[in-house]
Amino acid sequence: GENVEQHPSTLSVQEGDSAVIKCTYSDSASNYFPWYKQELGKGPQLIIDIRSNVGEKKDQRIAVTLNKTAKHFSLHITETQPEDSAVYFCAASPNQGGKLIFGQGTELSVKP
Amino acid sequence: KAGVTQTPRYLIKTRGQQVTLSCSPISGHRSVSWYQQTPGQGLQFLFEYFSETQRNKGNFPGRFSGRQFSNSRSEMNVSTLELGDSALYLCASSPLGGSDTQYFGPGTRLTVL
């Protein structure tokens, strides 16, 4: 079945360090992989996404890599700041009418 | 552009009642997807509407239903509420659905007593 595994479930780093979150998907038909940041009391906010025809994408301090053969993708945040503290979700789209399959989330804590 | 809006933001109901939640997508977006978020199950897909038609449905019982209007606004309805229906209900809009980028609203927090 369709499944996305996300690790770790919690991650604590010092301000200025890098953070890496990893996800693995099961449906090889998946072709779109967004990452969302969710702060307390808010809806998920898109931070970066990647499509299956690209291996890596970067936007300032945030980058995402995709390995289609291994069916895994990762989020990299460099020079972390306290305001990066939130829950991060990866997702995969099996190209089925607006459906996203989400990972279980990673609670990132950046300590000043 | 205004973002996705959801009303109401908070709702308290009792078991057996029904509830209707509303979602207004970003202007120009024609696809609306609904998700349920709980601590135990995470974010789960409910259904997606495009041009007033349900195109895809997740694994939820028939008590969960939805519809979309000609202006792309969408509603979801849950009948015969159960305690386990307590959750944050999120809607997301995208221009055409499929693998388009989805933008989420703030959600409706439903508590069933």
Coordinates of N, CA and C in Angstrom, one line a residue:
Chain A
G1 N 0.8 -1.2 0.0 CA 0.0 0.0 0.0 C 0.8 1.2 0.0
E2 N 0.2 2.4 0.0 CA 0.9 3.7 0.0 C 1.4 4.0 1.4
N3 N 2.6 4.3 1.5 CA 3.1 4.6 2.8 C 4.4 5.5 2.7
V4 N 4.5 6.4 3.7 CA 5.7 7.3 3.8 C 6.2 7.2 5.2
E5 N 7.5 6.7 5.3 CA 8.1 6.7 6.6 C 9.0 7.8 6.8
Q6 N 9.0 8.5 8.0 CA 9.8 9.7 8.3 C 10.6 9.5 9.5
H7 N 11.9 9.9 9.5 CA 12.8 9.8 10.6 C 13.7 11.0 10.7
P8 N 14.1 11.4 11.9 CA 13.6 10.9 13.2 C 12.3 11.6 13.6
S9 N 11.7 11.1 14.6 CA 10.4 11.7 15.1 C 10.7 13.0 15.9
T10 N 11.8 13.1 16.5 CA 12.2 14.3 17.2 C 13.7 14.6 16.9
L11 N 14.0 15.9 16.9 CA 15.4 16.2 16.5 C 15.7 17.5 17.3
S12 N 16.8 17.5 18.0 CA 17.2 18.7 18.8 C 18.6 19.1 18.3
V13 N 18.7 20.4 17.9 CA 20.0 20.8 17.4 C 20.3 22.2 18.1
Q14 N 21.6 22.6 18.1 CA 22.0 23.9 18.5 C 21.9 24.9 17.4
E15 N 21.5 26.1 17.8 CA 21.4 27.1 16.8 C 22.7 27.2 15.9
G16 N 22.6 27.3 14.6 CA 23.7 27.3 13.7 C 24.1 26.0 13.2
D17 N 23.7 24.9 13.8 CA 23.9 23.5 13.3 C 23.0 23.2 12.1
S18 N 23.3 22.1 11.5 CA 22.4 21.6 10.4 C 21.5 20.6 10.9
A19 N 20.3 20.4 10.2 CA 19.3 19.4 10.6 C 19.0 18.7 9.3
V20 N 18.9 17.3 9.5 CA 18.5 16.5 8.3 C 17.3 15.6 8.7
I21 N 16.3 15.6 7.9 CA 15.1 14.7 8.1 C 15.0 13.8 6.8
K22 N 14.7 12.5 7.1 CA 14.7 11.6 6.0 C 13.4 10.9 5.8
C23 N 13.0 10.7 4.6 CA 11.7 10.0 4.3 C 11.9 9.0 3.2
T24 N 11.1 7.9 3.4 CA 11.1 6.8 2.4 C 9.6 6.6 2.0
Y25 N 9.4 6.4 0.7 CA 8.1 6.2 0.2 C 8.0 4.8 -0.5
S26 N 6.7 4.3 -0.5 CA 6.6 2.9 -1.0 C 6.0 2.9 -2.5
D27 N 5.3 3.8 -2.9 CA 4.6 3.8 -4.2 C 5.6 4.4 -5.3
S28 N 6.0 3.5 -6.1 CA 7.0 4.0 -7.1 C 6.4 4.9 -8.2
A29 N 5.0 5.0 -8.2 CA 4.4 5.9 -9.1 C 4.4 7.4 -8.6
S30 N 4.8 7.6 -7.3 CA 4.9 8.9 -6.8 C 5.8 9.8 -7.6
N31 N 5.4 11.0 -7.8 CA 6.2 11.9 -8.7 C 6.3 13.3 -8.1
Y32 N 5.8 13.5 -6.9 CA 5.9 14.9 -6.4 C 6.1 14.8 -4.9
F33 N 7.1 15.6 -4.3 CA 7.4 15.4 -2.9 C 7.6 16.7 -2.2
P34 N 6.5 17.2 -1.5 CA 6.6 18.5 -0.8 C 7.0 18.3 0.6
W35 N 7.5 19.3 1.2 CA 7.8 19.4 2.6 C 7.0 20.6 3.2
Y36 N 6.4 20.3 4.4 CA 5.6 21.3 5.1 C 6.2 21.5 6.5
K37 N 6.0 22.8 6.9 CA 6.4 23.1 8.3 C 5.1 23.5 9.0
Q38 N 4.8 23.0 10.2 CA 3.6 23.3 10.9 C 4.0 23.8 12.3
E39 N 3.5 25.0 12.5 CA 3.7 25.6 13.9 C 2.4 25.4 14.7
L40 N 2.6 25.5 16.0 CA 1.4 25.3 16.9 C 0.2 26.2 16.5
G41 N -0.9 25.5 16.3 CA -2.1 26.3 16.1 C -2.3 26.7 14.6
K42 N -1.4 26.3 13.7 CA -1.5 26.7 12.4 C -1.6 25.5 11.4
G43 N -1.9 25.8 10.2 CA -2.0 24.7 9.2 C -0.6 24.5 8.6
P44 N -0.3 23.4 7.9 CA 1.0 23.2 7.3 C 1.3 24.2 6.3
Q45 N 2.6 24.7 6.3 CA 3.1 25.7 5.4 C 4.1 25.0 4.5
L46 N 3.9 25.1 3.2 CA 4.9 24.6 2.2 C 6.2 25.3 2.3
I47 N 7.3 24.6 2.5 CA 8.6 25.2 2.5 C 9.5 24.9 1.3
I48 N 9.3 23.7 0.7 CA 10.1 23.4 -0.5 C 9.4 22.1 -1.0
D49 N 9.6 21.9 -2.3 CA 9.1 20.7 -3.0 C 10.0 20.3 -4.1
I50 N 9.9 19.1 -4.5 CA 10.7 18.6 -5.6 C 9.9 17.6 -6.4
R51 N 10.2 17.6 -7.7 CA 9.5 16.6 -8.6 C 10.4 15.6 -9.0
S52 N 9.8 14.5 -9.5 CA 10.6 13.2 -9.8 C 11.7 13.4 -10.9
N53 N 11.6 14.4 -11.7 CA 12.6 14.6 -12.7 C 13.8 15.4 -12.3
V54 N 13.9 15.7 -11.0 CA 15.0 16.5 -10.4 C 15.6 15.8 -9.2
G55 N 16.9 15.8 -9.1 CA 17.5 15.1 -8.0 C 17.8 16.0 -6.7
E56 N 17.8 17.3 -6.9 CA 18.1 18.2 -5.8 C 17.6 19.6 -6.1
K57 N 17.1 20.2 -5.0 CA 16.6 21.6 -5.1 C 17.0 22.3 -3.9
K58 N 17.4 23.6 -4.1 CA 17.8 24.4 -2.9 C 17.1 25.8 -2.9
D59 N 16.8 26.2 -1.7 CA 16.2 27.5 -1.6 C 16.8 28.1 -0.3
Q60 N 17.8 29.0 -0.4 CA 18.5 29.6 0.7 C 19.0 28.6 1.6
R61 N 18.5 28.5 2.9 CA 19.1 27.5 3.8 C 18.5 26.2 3.8
I62 N 17.5 26.0 2.9 CA 16.8 24.7 2.8 C 17.1 24.0 1.5
A63 N 17.3 22.7 1.6 CA 17.6 21.9 0.4 C 16.8 20.6 0.5
V64 N 16.4 20.0 -0.6 CA 15.8 18.7 -0.6 C 16.5 17.9 -1.7
T65 N 16.8 16.6 -1.4 CA 17.4 15.7 -2.3 C 16.4 14.5 -2.5
L66 N 16.4 13.9 -3.7 CA 15.6 12.8 -4.1 C 16.3 11.7 -4.7
N67 N 16.2 10.5 -4.2 CA 16.8 9.3 -4.8 C 15.6 8.4 -5.2
K68 N 15.3 8.4 -6.5 CA 14.1 7.7 -7.0 C 14.4 6.2 -7.0
T69 N 15.6 5.8 -7.2 CA 15.9 4.4 -7.2 C 15.7 3.8 -5.8
A70 N 16.2 4.5 -4.8 CA 16.0 4.0 -3.4 C 14.7 4.4 -2.8
K71 N 14.0 5.2 -3.5 CA 12.7 5.7 -3.0 C 12.8 6.5 -1.7
H72 N 13.8 7.3 -1.6 CA 13.9 8.2 -0.4 C 14.2 9.6 -0.8
F73 N 13.8 10.5 0.1 CA 14.1 11.9 -0.1 C 14.4 12.5 1.3
S74 N 15.2 13.6 1.3 CA 15.6 14.2 2.5 C 15.5 15.7 2.5
L75 N 15.3 16.3 3.7 CA 15.3 17.7 3.9 C 16.5 18.1 4.7
H76 N 17.2 19.1 4.2 CA 18.4 19.6 4.8 C 18.2 21.1 5.2
I77 N 18.4 21.4 6.4 CA 18.3 22.8 6.9 C 19.7 23.2 7.4
T78 N 20.3 24.2 6.8 CA 21.6 24.7 7.3 C 21.4 25.9 8.2
E79 N 22.4 26.2 9.0 CA 22.5 27.4 9.9 C 21.1 27.6 10.6
T80 N 20.7 26.6 11.3 CA 19.4 26.6 11.9 C 19.2 27.8 12.9
Q81 N 18.0 28.2 13.0 CA 17.7 29.4 13.9 C 16.5 29.0 14.8
P82 N 16.3 29.6 15.9 CA 15.3 29.2 16.8 C 13.9 29.2 16.2
E83 N 13.7 30.1 15.2 CA 12.4 30.2 14.5 C 12.2 29.0 13.5
D84 N 13.2 28.2 13.4 CA 13.0 27.0 12.6 C 12.3 25.9 13.4
S85 N 12.2 26.1 14.7 CA 11.6 25.1 15.6 C 10.1 24.9 15.2
A86 N 9.7 23.7 14.9 CA 8.3 23.4 14.4 C 8.3 21.9 14.1
V87 N 7.1 21.4 13.7 CA 7.0 20.1 13.2 C 7.1 20.1 11.7
Y88 N 7.9 19.2 11.1 CA 8.1 19.2 9.7 C 7.5 17.9 9.2
F89 N 6.8 17.9 8.1 CA 6.2 16.8 7.4 C 6.7 16.6 6.0
C90 N 7.0 15.4 5.7 CA 7.3 15.1 4.3 C 6.0 14.5 3.7
A91 N 5.9 14.5 2.4 CA 4.7 13.9 1.7 C 5.1 13.4 0.4
A92 N 4.3 12.5 -0.1 CA 4.5 12.0 -1.5 C 3.1 12.0 -2.2
S93 N 3.2 12.4 -3.5 CA 1.9 12.4 -4.3 C 2.0 11.2 -5.2
P94 N 1.0 10.3 -5.1 CA 1.0 9.1 -6.0 C 0.3 9.5 -7.3
N95 N 0.1 10.8 -7.6 CA -0.5 11.3 -8.8 C -1.9 10.7 -8.9
Q96 N -2.6 10.8 -7.8 CA -4.0 10.4 -7.7 C -4.9 11.5 -7.3
G97 N -5.4 12.4 -8.2 CA -6.3 13.4 -7.9 C -6.2 14.1 -6.5
G98 N -5.1 14.9 -6.4 CA -4.9 15.8 -5.3 C -4.7 15.1 -3.9
K99 N -4.1 13.9 -4.0 CA -3.9 13.1 -2.7 C -2.4 13.2 -2.3
L100 N -2.2 13.5 -1.1 CA -0.8 13.5 -0.5 C -0.8 12.5 0.6
I101 N 0.3 11.7 0.6 CA 0.5 10.7 1.7 C 1.6 11.3 2.5
F102 N 1.3 11.5 3.8 CA 2.2 12.2 4.7 C 3.0 11.3 5.6
G103 N 4.2 11.7 5.9 CA 5.0 11.0 6.9 C 4.4 11.4 8.3
Q104 N 5.0 10.8 9.4 CA 4.4 11.0 10.7 C 4.9 12.3 11.4
G105 N 5.8 13.0 10.7 CA 6.3 14.3 11.3 C 7.6 14.2 12.1
T106 N 8.3 15.3 12.1 CA 9.5 15.4 12.9 C 9.4 16.7 13.7
E107 N 9.5 16.6 15.0 CA 9.5 17.8 15.8 C 10.9 18.3 16.0
L108 N 11.2 19.4 15.3 CA 12.6 20.0 15.4 C 12.6 21.1 16.4
S109 N 13.6 21.0 17.3 CA 13.8 22.0 18.3 C 15.2 22.6 18.1
V110 N 15.3 23.9 17.9 CA 16.6 24.6 17.8 C 16.9 25.4 19.0
K111 N 17.9 25.0 19.7 CA 18.2 25.6 21.0 C 19.2 26.8 20.8
P112 N 18.8 28.0 21.4 CA 19.7 29.1 21.2 C 21.1 28.9 21.9
Chain B
K1 N -2.6 37.8 -2.8 CA -3.8 36.9 -2.8 C -4.0 36.5 -1.5
A2 N -5.3 36.4 -1.1 CA -5.7 35.8 0.2 C -5.4 34.3 0.2
G3 N -5.1 33.8 1.4 CA -4.8 32.4 1.5 C -6.1 31.6 1.6
V4 N -6.0 30.3 1.9 CA -7.1 29.4 2.1 C -7.7 29.8 3.5
T5 N -9.0 29.9 3.5 CA -9.7 30.2 4.7 C -10.7 29.1 5.1
Q6 N -10.8 28.8 6.4 CA -11.7 27.8 6.9 C -12.5 28.3 8.0
T7 N -13.8 27.9 8.0 CA -14.7 28.3 9.1 C -15.5 27.1 9.5
P8 N -15.9 27.0 10.8 CA -15.3 27.9 11.8 C -13.9 27.4 12.2
R9 N -13.2 28.1 13.1 CA -11.9 27.7 13.5 C -12.0 26.6 14.6
Y10 N -13.0 26.7 15.4 CA -13.2 25.8 16.5 C -14.6 25.4 16.6
L11 N -14.8 24.1 17.0 CA -16.2 23.6 17.1 C -16.3 22.5 18.1
I12 N -17.3 22.6 19.0 CA -17.5 21.5 20.0 C -18.9 20.9 19.7
K13 N -18.9 19.6 19.6 CA -20.2 18.9 19.3 C -20.2 17.7 20.3
T14 N -21.4 17.1 20.3 CA -21.6 15.9 21.1 C -21.8 14.7 20.2
R15 N -21.5 13.5 20.7 CA -21.7 12.3 20.0 C -23.1 12.2 19.3
G16 N -23.1 11.7 18.1 CA -24.4 11.6 17.4 C -24.8 12.8 16.6
Q17 N -24.3 13.9 16.9 CA -24.6 15.1 16.1 C -23.9 15.1 14.7
Q18 N -24.2 16.0 13.9 CA -23.5 16.2 12.7 C -22.9 17.6 12.6
V19 N -21.9 17.7 11.7 CA -21.2 19.0 11.6 C -20.9 19.3 10.1
T20 N -20.8 20.5 9.8 CA -20.4 21.0 8.5 C -19.3 22.0 8.6
L21 N -18.2 21.7 7.9 CA -17.1 22.6 7.9 C -16.9 23.2 6.5
S22 N -16.4 24.5 6.4 CA -16.4 25.2 5.2 C -14.9 25.6 4.8
C23 N -14.6 25.6 3.5 CA -13.3 25.9 3.1 C -13.4 26.8 1.8
S24 N -12.7 28.0 1.8 CA -12.7 28.8 0.7 C -11.3 28.8 0.1
P25 N -11.1 28.3 -1.1 CA -9.7 28.1 -1.7 C -9.1 29.5 -2.1
I26 N -7.9 29.4 -2.4 CA -7.2 30.6 -3.0 C -7.9 31.0 -4.3
S27 N -8.0 32.2 -4.6 CA -8.7 32.7 -5.8 C -8.1 32.1 -7.0
G28 N -8.9 31.5 -7.9 CA -8.4 30.8 -9.1 C -8.1 29.4 -9.0
H29 N -8.0 28.9 -7.7 CA -7.8 27.4 -7.5 C -9.1 26.7 -7.7
R30 N -9.0 25.6 -8.4 CA -10.2 24.8 -8.6 C -10.3 23.5 -7.9
S31 N -9.2 23.1 -7.3 CA -9.1 21.8 -6.6 C -9.0 22.1 -5.1
V32 N -9.8 21.3 -4.3 CA -9.8 21.4 -2.9 C -9.7 20.0 -2.3
S33 N -8.7 19.8 -1.5 CA -8.5 18.5 -0.8 C -8.7 18.7 0.7
W34 N -9.3 17.6 1.3 CA -9.5 17.7 2.8 C -8.7 16.6 3.5
Y35 N -8.2 16.9 4.6 CA -7.3 16.0 5.4 C -7.8 16.1 6.9
Q36 N -7.6 14.9 7.6 CA -7.9 14.9 9.0 C -6.5 14.7 9.7
Q37 N -6.3 15.5 10.7 CA -5.0 15.4 11.5 C -5.3 15.0 12.9
T38 N -4.7 13.9 13.4 CA -4.8 13.5 14.8 C -3.5 13.1 15.3
P39 N -3.2 13.2 16.6 CA -1.9 12.8 17.1 C -1.6 11.3 16.8
G40 N -2.5 10.5 16.8 CA -2.3 9.1 16.6 C -2.1 8.7 15.1
Q41 N -2.9 9.2 14.3 CA -2.9 8.8 12.8 C -2.2 9.8 11.9
G42 N -1.8 11.0 12.5 CA -1.2 12.0 11.6 C -2.1 12.6 10.6
L43 N -1.6 13.0 9.5 CA -2.4 13.6 8.4 C -2.9 12.6 7.5
Q44 N -4.2 12.5 7.4 CA -4.8 11.5 6.5 C -5.7 12.1 5.5
F45 N -5.6 11.7 4.2 CA -6.4 12.2 3.1 C -7.8 11.8 3.2
L46 N -8.8 12.7 3.1 CA -10.2 12.4 3.1 C -10.8 12.3 1.7
F47 N -10.7 13.4 1.0 CA -11.2 13.4 -0.4 C -10.7 14.7 -1.1
E48 N -10.9 14.7 -2.4 CA -10.5 15.8 -3.2 C -11.7 16.2 -4.2
Y49 N -11.9 17.4 -4.4 CA -13.0 17.9 -5.3 C -12.3 18.8 -6.3
F50 N -12.8 18.7 -7.5 CA -12.4 19.5 -8.7 C -13.6 19.7 -9.5
S51 N -13.9 21.0 -9.8 CA -15.0 21.4 -10.7 C -16.3 20.7 -10.2
E52 N -16.5 20.7 -8.9 CA -17.8 20.2 -8.3 C -17.9 18.7 -8.3
T53 N -16.8 18.0 -8.6 CA -16.8 16.5 -8.7 C -15.8 16.0 -7.7
Q54 N -16.2 14.9 -7.0 CA -15.2 14.2 -6.2 C -14.4 13.4 -7.1
R55 N -13.0 13.6 -7.1 CA -12.2 12.9 -7.9 C -11.4 11.7 -7.2
N56 N -11.3 11.9 -5.9 CA -10.5 10.9 -5.2 C -11.1 10.8 -3.7
K57 N -11.0 9.7 -3.1 CA -11.5 9.5 -1.8 C -10.5 8.6 -1.0
G58 N -10.3 9.0 0.3 CA -9.5 8.2 1.1 C -10.3 7.1 1.9
N59 N -9.7 6.4 2.8 CA -10.3 5.3 3.5 C -11.0 5.8 4.7
F60 N -12.1 6.5 4.6 CA -12.9 6.9 5.7 C -14.3 6.4 5.5
P61 N -15.1 6.2 6.6 CA -16.4 5.7 6.4 C -17.3 6.7 5.7
G62 N -18.5 6.2 5.3 CA -19.4 7.0 4.5 C -20.0 8.2 5.3
R63 N -19.8 8.2 6.6 CA -20.2 9.3 7.5 C -19.5 10.6 7.1
F64 N -18.4 10.5 6.4 CA -17.6 11.7 6.0 C -18.0 11.9 4.5
S65 N -18.5 13.1 4.2 CA -18.9 13.4 2.9 C -18.5 14.9 2.6
G66 N -18.6 15.3 1.3 CA -18.2 16.6 1.0 C -18.9 17.1 -0.3
R67 N -18.7 18.3 -0.6 CA -19.2 18.8 -1.9 C -18.4 20.1 -2.2
Q68 N -18.5 20.5 -3.5 CA -17.9 21.7 -3.9 C -18.9 22.5 -4.8
F69 N -18.8 23.8 -4.6 CA -19.7 24.6 -5.3 C -19.1 25.2 -6.6
S70 N -19.9 25.9 -7.3 CA -19.4 26.4 -8.6 C -18.3 27.5 -8.5
N71 N -18.2 28.1 -7.3 CA -17.2 29.1 -7.0 C -15.9 28.4 -6.4
S72 N -15.9 27.1 -6.4 CA -14.8 26.3 -5.9 C -14.8 26.2 -4.3
R73 N -15.6 26.9 -3.6 CA -15.7 26.7 -2.2 C -16.2 25.3 -1.9
S74 N -15.7 24.8 -0.8 CA -16.1 23.4 -0.5 C -16.5 23.2 0.9
E75 N -17.4 22.3 1.2 CA -17.8 21.9 2.5 C -17.6 20.4 2.7
M76 N -17.3 20.1 4.0 CA -17.3 18.7 4.3 C -18.3 18.5 5.5
N77 N -18.9 17.3 5.5 CA -19.9 17.0 6.5 C -19.5 15.7 7.2
V78 N -19.7 15.7 8.5 CA -19.5 14.4 9.2 C -20.8 14.2 10.0
S79 N -21.5 13.1 9.7 CA -22.7 12.7 10.4 C -22.5 11.7 11.5
T80 N -23.4 11.7 12.4 CA -23.3 10.7 13.6 C -21.9 10.7 14.2
L81 N -21.6 11.9 14.7 CA -20.2 12.0 15.2 C -19.9 11.0 16.3
E82 N -18.6 10.6 16.3 CA -18.0 9.7 17.3 C -16.9 10.4 18.0
L83 N -16.5 9.9 19.2 CA -15.5 10.6 19.9 C -14.2 10.6 19.1
G84 N -13.9 9.6 18.3 CA -12.7 9.5 17.5 C -12.7 10.4 16.4
D85 N -13.7 11.2 16.1 CA -13.7 12.1 15.0 C -13.1 13.5 15.5
S86 N -12.8 13.6 16.8 CA -12.1 14.8 17.3 C -10.8 14.9 16.6
A87 N -10.5 16.0 15.9 CA -9.3 16.2 15.1 C -9.3 17.6 14.6
L88 N -8.1 17.9 14.0 CA -8.0 19.1 13.2 C -8.3 18.8 11.7
Y89 N -9.3 19.4 11.2 CA -9.6 19.2 9.8 C -9.1 20.3 8.9
L90 N -8.2 19.9 8.0 CA -7.5 20.8 7.1 C -8.0 20.7 5.7
C91 N -8.1 21.8 5.0 CA -8.3 21.8 3.6 C -7.2 22.5 2.9
A92 N -6.9 22.0 1.7 CA -5.8 22.5 0.9 C -6.3 22.8 -0.5
S93 N -5.9 23.9 -1.1 CA -6.3 24.2 -2.5 C -5.1 24.2 -3.4
S94 N -5.4 23.8 -4.6 CA -4.3 23.9 -5.7 C -5.0 24.3 -7.0
P95 N -4.2 24.7 -8.0 CA -4.9 25.2 -9.2 C -5.7 24.1 -9.9
L96 N -5.1 22.9 -10.1 CA -5.7 21.9 -10.9 C -5.7 20.5 -10.2
G97 N -5.2 20.4 -9.0 CA -5.1 19.1 -8.3 C -4.0 18.3 -8.9
G98 N -4.2 17.0 -8.9 CA -3.2 16.1 -9.4 C -1.9 16.3 -8.6
S99 N -0.8 16.6 -9.2 CA 0.4 16.8 -8.4 C 0.8 18.3 -8.3
D100 N -0.2 19.1 -8.4 CA 0.0 20.6 -8.2 C 0.3 20.8 -6.7
T101 N 1.0 21.9 -6.4 CA 1.3 22.3 -5.1 C 0.0 22.6 -4.3
Q102 N -0.1 22.0 -3.1 CA -1.3 22.3 -2.3 C -0.9 23.3 -1.2
Y103 N -1.8 24.2 -1.0 CA -1.7 25.2 0.1 C -2.8 25.0 1.1
F104 N -2.3 24.9 2.3 CA -3.3 24.6 3.4 C -3.9 25.8 4.1
G105 N -5.1 25.6 4.6 CA -5.7 26.6 5.5 C -5.3 26.3 6.9
P106 N -5.8 27.2 7.9 CA -5.4 27.0 9.3 C -6.1 25.9 10.0
G107 N -7.2 25.3 9.4 CA -7.8 24.2 9.9 C -9.0 24.5 10.8
T108 N -9.9 23.5 11.0 CA -11.0 23.6 12.0 C -10.7 22.6 13.0
R109 N -10.7 23.0 14.3 CA -10.5 22.1 15.4 C -11.8 21.6 15.9
L110 N -12.1 20.3 15.7 CA -13.4 19.7 16.1 C -13.2 18.9 17.3
T111 N -13.9 19.2 18.3 CA -13.9 18.4 19.6 C -15.3 17.7 19.7
V112 N -15.3 16.4 19.9 CA -16.6 15.7 20.1 C -16.6 15.2 21.5
L113 N -17.6 15.6 22.2 CA -17.8 15.2 23.6 C -18.8 14.1 23.8

